[in-house]
């Protein structure tokens, strides 16, 4: 993941939706089970993918697929976009909410973020599909935010999955 001012990518790769679906079908066939979760997670924000609704629709139409989930920071989601994704077959939104304070949320994101929008859109999503709130615990930075994040998750009947921050060279 290229985050921060020094890591800005100069090149980006977009994989064609039909290729993703074709290759995913091969994996499903290889697995030989009837309880597949298709998890959409990118090195960036998956809601930027222009064919996301179509991708979800095609993947969810595979008989062995029971769950279609996505990791998102929620910043680009709207009620209309959530409705379209759910109608296409998305069953779970995993929101990366690392802080509830505006300033700390922006610091951790490395960019401007409207945390109030993210919280409202996560609440809306929780009425349409399963929601998981997945903060990254960054020692010395956001431990004090976790209790409030957990309370928020409970208030919208969402699951919580705390991730550890790992610093790689």
PDB file of C-alpha atoms in Angstrom:
ATOM      1  CA  UNK A   1       0.000   0.000   0.000  1.00  0.00           C
ATOM      2  CA  UNK A   2       1.479   3.327  -1.074  1.00  0.00           C
ATOM      3  CA  UNK A   3       0.202   5.748   1.540  1.00  0.00           C
ATOM      4  CA  UNK A   4       1.670   9.059   2.547  1.00  0.00           C
ATOM      5  CA  UNK A   5       3.289  11.836   0.518  1.00  0.00           C
ATOM      6  CA  UNK A   6       6.467   9.903  -0.351  1.00  0.00           C
ATOM      7  CA  UNK A   7       4.605   6.837  -1.603  1.00  0.00           C
ATOM      8  CA  UNK A   8       2.358   8.319  -4.266  1.00  0.00           C
ATOM      9  CA  UNK A   9       2.003   5.928  -7.161  1.00  0.00           C
ATOM     10  CA  UNK A  10       2.991   6.985 -10.643  1.00  0.00           C
ATOM     11  CA  UNK A  11       1.307   3.997 -12.280  1.00  0.00           C
ATOM     12  CA  UNK A  12      -1.984   2.293 -11.520  1.00  0.00           C
ATOM     13  CA  UNK A  13      -3.326  -0.974 -12.879  1.00  0.00           C
ATOM     14  CA  UNK A  14      -7.011  -1.657 -13.493  1.00  0.00           C
ATOM     15  CA  UNK A  15      -8.047  -5.259 -14.085  1.00  0.00           C
ATOM     16  CA  UNK A  16     -10.961  -5.822 -16.452  1.00  0.00           C
ATOM     17  CA  UNK A  17     -14.145  -6.971 -14.745  1.00  0.00           C
ATOM     18  CA  UNK A  18     -14.738  -9.923 -17.083  1.00  0.00           C
ATOM     19  CA  UNK A  19     -11.214 -11.207 -16.465  1.00  0.00           C
ATOM     20  CA  UNK A  20     -11.736 -10.977 -12.689  1.00  0.00           C
ATOM     21  CA  UNK A  21     -15.020 -12.877 -12.914  1.00  0.00           C
ATOM     22  CA  UNK A  22     -13.598 -15.566 -15.216  1.00  0.00           C
ATOM     23  CA  UNK A  23     -10.600 -16.185 -12.968  1.00  0.00           C
ATOM     24  CA  UNK A  24     -12.767 -16.103  -9.840  1.00  0.00           C
ATOM     25  CA  UNK A  25     -15.026 -18.790 -11.332  1.00  0.00           C
ATOM     26  CA  UNK A  26     -11.944 -20.984 -11.832  1.00  0.00           C
ATOM     27  CA  UNK A  27     -11.029 -20.580  -8.173  1.00  0.00           C
ATOM     28  CA  UNK A  28     -14.586 -21.363  -7.057  1.00  0.00           C
ATOM     29  CA  UNK A  29     -14.546 -24.519  -9.181  1.00  0.00           C
ATOM     30  CA  UNK A  30     -11.177 -25.539  -7.733  1.00  0.00           C
ATOM     31  CA  UNK A  31     -12.377 -25.028  -4.139  1.00  0.00           C
ATOM     32  CA  UNK A  32     -15.283 -27.458  -4.621  1.00  0.00           C
ATOM     33  CA  UNK A  33     -17.438 -26.057  -1.825  1.00  0.00           C
ATOM     34  CA  UNK A  34     -20.797 -24.334  -1.619  1.00  0.00           C
ATOM     35  CA  UNK A  35     -20.019 -21.604   0.904  1.00  0.00           C
ATOM     36  CA  UNK A  36     -17.690 -19.164  -0.848  1.00  0.00           C
ATOM     37  CA  UNK A  37     -17.043 -15.616   0.328  1.00  0.00           C
ATOM     38  CA  UNK A  38     -15.952 -13.217  -2.377  1.00  0.00           C
ATOM     39  CA  UNK A  39     -14.044 -10.458  -0.621  1.00  0.00           C
ATOM     40  CA  UNK A  40     -13.269  -7.294  -2.565  1.00  0.00           C
ATOM     41  CA  UNK A  41     -10.170  -5.645  -1.148  1.00  0.00           C
ATOM     42  CA  UNK A  42      -7.743  -3.553  -3.127  1.00  0.00           C
ATOM     43  CA  UNK A  43      -4.542  -1.628  -2.606  1.00  0.00           C
ATOM     44  CA  UNK A  44      -6.631   1.496  -2.371  1.00  0.00           C
ATOM     45  CA  UNK A  45     -10.337   2.310  -2.314  1.00  0.00           C
ATOM     46  CA  UNK A  46     -12.458  -0.280  -4.195  1.00  0.00           C
ATOM     47  CA  UNK A  47     -15.403   2.090  -4.643  1.00  0.00           C
ATOM     48  CA  UNK A  48     -13.261   3.904  -7.236  1.00  0.00           C
ATOM     49  CA  UNK A  49     -13.571   0.861  -9.517  1.00  0.00           C
ATOM     50  CA  UNK A  50     -15.989   1.986 -12.241  1.00  0.00           C
ATOM     51  CA  UNK A  51     -17.434  -1.509 -12.793  1.00  0.00           C
ATOM     52  CA  UNK A  52     -17.892  -2.355  -9.091  1.00  0.00           C
ATOM     53  CA  UNK A  53     -21.677  -2.826  -9.202  1.00  0.00           C
ATOM     54  CA  UNK A  54     -21.349  -5.060 -12.276  1.00  0.00           C
ATOM     55  CA  UNK A  55     -18.515  -7.008 -10.637  1.00  0.00           C
ATOM     56  CA  UNK A  56     -20.611  -7.608  -7.518  1.00  0.00           C
ATOM     57  CA  UNK A  57     -23.593  -8.663  -9.641  1.00  0.00           C
ATOM     58  CA  UNK A  58     -21.534 -11.154 -11.668  1.00  0.00           C
ATOM     59  CA  UNK A  59     -19.753 -12.614  -8.642  1.00  0.00           C
ATOM     60  CA  UNK A  60     -22.912 -12.907  -6.546  1.00  0.00           C
ATOM     61  CA  UNK A  61     -24.658 -14.782  -9.380  1.00  0.00           C
ATOM     62  CA  UNK A  62     -22.231 -17.698  -8.984  1.00  0.00           C
ATOM     63  CA  UNK A  63     -24.262 -20.381  -7.156  1.00  0.00           C
ATOM     64  CA  UNK A  64     -21.515 -21.304  -4.667  1.00  0.00           C
ATOM     65  CA  UNK A  65     -21.062 -17.696  -3.495  1.00  0.00           C
ATOM     66  CA  UNK A  66     -22.881 -17.012  -0.227  1.00  0.00           C
ATOM     67  CA  UNK A  67     -21.188 -13.771   0.839  1.00  0.00           C
ATOM     68  CA  UNK A  68     -19.860 -10.824  -1.125  1.00  0.00           C
ATOM     69  CA  UNK A  69     -17.982  -8.350   1.065  1.00  0.00           C
ATOM     70  CA  UNK A  70     -15.961  -5.212   0.485  1.00  0.00           C
ATOM     71  CA  UNK A  71     -13.384  -3.196   2.434  1.00  0.00           C
ATOM     72  CA  UNK A  72     -14.001   0.540   2.146  1.00  0.00           C
ATOM     73  CA  UNK A  73     -13.182   3.785   3.884  1.00  0.00           C
ATOM     74  CA  UNK A  74     -16.744   4.856   3.069  1.00  0.00           C
ATOM     75  CA  UNK A  75     -15.828   8.316   1.821  1.00  0.00           C
ATOM     76  CA  UNK A  76     -17.195   7.801  -1.699  1.00  0.00           C
ATOM     77  CA  UNK A  77     -20.317   5.891  -0.716  1.00  0.00           C
ATOM     78  CA  UNK A  78     -23.751   7.427  -1.023  1.00  0.00           C
ATOM     79  CA  UNK A  79     -27.134   5.975  -0.154  1.00  0.00           C
ATOM     80  CA  UNK A  80     -27.750   5.394  -3.865  1.00  0.00           C
ATOM     81  CA  UNK A  81     -24.384   3.623  -4.316  1.00  0.00           C
ATOM     82  CA  UNK A  82     -25.057   1.409  -1.268  1.00  0.00           C
ATOM     83  CA  UNK A  83     -28.513   0.528  -2.598  1.00  0.00           C
ATOM     84  CA  UNK A  84     -27.042  -0.383  -5.991  1.00  0.00           C
ATOM     85  CA  UNK A  85     -24.327  -2.556  -4.439  1.00  0.00           C
ATOM     86  CA  UNK A  86     -26.795  -4.358  -2.172  1.00  0.00           C
ATOM     87  CA  UNK A  87     -29.221  -4.891  -5.060  1.00  0.00           C
ATOM     88  CA  UNK A  88     -26.304  -6.340  -7.064  1.00  0.00           C
ATOM     89  CA  UNK A  89     -25.605  -8.847  -4.264  1.00  0.00           C
ATOM     90  CA  UNK A  90     -23.193  -7.233  -1.799  1.00  0.00           C
ATOM     91  CA  UNK A  91     -23.882  -8.702   1.636  1.00  0.00           C
ATOM     92  CA  UNK A  92     -21.294  -7.024   3.894  1.00  0.00           C
ATOM     93  CA  UNK A  93     -19.520  -3.680   4.107  1.00  0.00           C
ATOM     94  CA  UNK A  94     -16.263  -3.617   6.106  1.00  0.00           C
ATOM     95  CA  UNK A  95     -15.648   0.008   7.049  1.00  0.00           C
ATOM     96  CA  UNK A  96     -12.139   1.192   7.943  1.00  0.00           C
ATOM     97  CA  UNK A  97     -12.994   3.670  10.679  1.00  0.00           C
ATOM     98  CA  UNK A  98      -9.808   4.340  12.640  1.00  0.00           C
ATOM     99  CA  UNK A  99     -10.941   7.348  14.672  1.00  0.00           C
ATOM    100  CA  UNK A 100     -14.113   9.295  15.351  1.00  0.00           C
ATOM    101  CA  UNK A 101     -12.395  12.628  15.919  1.00  0.00           C
ATOM    102  CA  UNK A 102     -12.152  14.598  12.676  1.00  0.00           C
ATOM    103  CA  UNK A 103      -8.530  15.621  13.182  1.00  0.00           C
ATOM    104  CA  UNK A 104      -7.257  12.158  14.099  1.00  0.00           C
ATOM    105  CA  UNK A 105      -9.285  10.480  11.318  1.00  0.00           C
ATOM    106  CA  UNK A 106      -7.576  12.784   8.803  1.00  0.00           C
ATOM    107  CA  UNK A 107      -4.148  12.213  10.337  1.00  0.00           C
ATOM    108  CA  UNK A 108      -4.552   8.441  10.114  1.00  0.00           C
ATOM    109  CA  UNK A 109      -5.979   8.614   6.590  1.00  0.00           C
ATOM    110  CA  UNK A 110      -3.197  10.906   5.424  1.00  0.00           C
ATOM    111  CA  UNK A 111      -5.776  13.095   3.702  1.00  0.00           C
ATOM    112  CA  UNK A 112      -8.954  15.054   4.276  1.00  0.00           C
ATOM    113  CA  UNK A 113     -11.884  12.889   5.292  1.00  0.00           C
ATOM    114  CA  UNK A 114     -15.414  13.757   6.343  1.00  0.00           C
ATOM    115  CA  UNK A 115     -15.798  11.423   9.313  1.00  0.00           C
ATOM    116  CA  UNK A 116     -19.405  12.546   9.890  1.00  0.00           C
ATOM    117  CA  UNK A 117     -20.290  11.424   6.351  1.00  0.00           C
ATOM    118  CA  UNK A 118     -18.550   8.082   6.906  1.00  0.00           C
ATOM    119  CA  UNK A 119     -20.446   7.489  10.162  1.00  0.00           C
ATOM    120  CA  UNK A 120     -23.794   8.394   8.596  1.00  0.00           C
ATOM    121  CA  UNK A 121     -23.154   6.212   5.555  1.00  0.00           C
ATOM    122  CA  UNK A 122     -22.062   3.272   7.746  1.00  0.00           C
ATOM    123  CA  UNK A 123     -25.290   3.648   9.707  1.00  0.00           C
ATOM    124  CA  UNK A 124     -27.300   3.685   6.470  1.00  0.00           C
ATOM    125  CA  UNK A 125     -25.434   0.620   5.182  1.00  0.00           C
ATOM    126  CA  UNK A 126     -26.209  -1.238   8.424  1.00  0.00           C
ATOM    127  CA  UNK A 127     -29.906  -1.001   7.573  1.00  0.00           C
ATOM    128  CA  UNK A 128     -29.302  -2.582   4.151  1.00  0.00           C
ATOM    129  CA  UNK A 129     -26.599  -5.216   4.737  1.00  0.00           C
ATOM    130  CA  UNK A 130     -24.236  -6.573   7.350  1.00  0.00           C
ATOM    131  CA  UNK A 131     -21.634  -4.065   8.530  1.00  0.00           C
ATOM    132  CA  UNK A 132     -18.253  -4.681  10.113  1.00  0.00           C
ATOM    133  CA  UNK A 133     -16.304  -1.775  11.591  1.00  0.00           C
ATOM    134  CA  UNK A 134     -12.592  -2.570  11.195  1.00  0.00           C
ATOM    135  CA  UNK A 135     -10.323   0.027  12.808  1.00  0.00           C
ATOM    136  CA  UNK A 136      -6.561  -0.307  12.565  1.00  0.00           C
ATOM    137  CA  UNK A 137      -5.085  -0.022  16.061  1.00  0.00           C
ATOM    138  CA  UNK A 138      -1.998   2.195  15.837  1.00  0.00           C
ATOM    139  CA  UNK A 139      -0.175   2.048  19.188  1.00  0.00           C
ATOM    140  CA  UNK A 140       0.369   5.456  20.730  1.00  0.00           C
ATOM    141  CA  UNK A 141      -2.038   7.104  18.271  1.00  0.00           C
ATOM    142  CA  UNK A 142      -5.638   5.883  18.441  1.00  0.00           C
ATOM    143  CA  UNK A 143      -6.042   3.520  21.411  1.00  0.00           C
ATOM    144  CA  UNK A 144      -8.233   6.078  23.163  1.00  0.00           C
ATOM    145  CA  UNK A 145     -10.582   6.120  20.163  1.00  0.00           C
ATOM    146  CA  UNK A 146     -11.347   2.385  20.281  1.00  0.00           C
ATOM    147  CA  UNK A 147     -13.989   2.530  23.016  1.00  0.00           C
ATOM    148  CA  UNK A 148     -15.946   5.175  21.090  1.00  0.00           C
ATOM    149  CA  UNK A 149     -15.568   3.192  17.853  1.00  0.00           C
ATOM    150  CA  UNK A 150     -16.870   0.059  19.587  1.00  0.00           C
ATOM    151  CA  UNK A 151     -19.804   2.045  21.011  1.00  0.00           C
ATOM    152  CA  UNK A 152     -20.581   3.361  17.537  1.00  0.00           C
ATOM    153  CA  UNK A 153     -20.468  -0.169  16.087  1.00  0.00           C
ATOM    154  CA  UNK A 154     -22.857  -1.369  18.779  1.00  0.00           C
ATOM    155  CA  UNK A 155     -25.209   1.569  18.149  1.00  0.00           C
ATOM    156  CA  UNK A 156     -25.683   0.524  14.503  1.00  0.00           C
ATOM    157  CA  UNK A 157     -25.673  -3.218  15.280  1.00  0.00           C
ATOM    158  CA  UNK A 158     -22.380  -3.747  13.454  1.00  0.00           C
ATOM    159  CA  UNK A 159     -19.667  -6.253  14.181  1.00  0.00           C
ATOM    160  CA  UNK A 160     -16.206  -5.025  15.141  1.00  0.00           C
ATOM    161  CA  UNK A 161     -12.861  -6.378  13.959  1.00  0.00           C
ATOM    162  CA  UNK A 162      -9.821  -4.578  15.290  1.00  0.00           C
ATOM    163  CA  UNK A 163      -6.748  -4.820  13.055  1.00  0.00           C
ATOM    164  CA  UNK A 164      -3.148  -4.530  14.228  1.00  0.00           C
ATOM    165  CA  UNK A 165      -0.900  -1.931  12.628  1.00  0.00           C
ATOM    166  CA  UNK A 166       2.271  -3.562  11.334  1.00  0.00           C
ATOM    167  CA  UNK A 167       5.187  -1.386  10.278  1.00  0.00           C
ATOM    168  CA  UNK A 168       7.214  -2.948   7.453  1.00  0.00           C
ATOM    169  CA  UNK A 169      10.513  -1.719   6.073  1.00  0.00           C
TER     170      UNK A 169
END
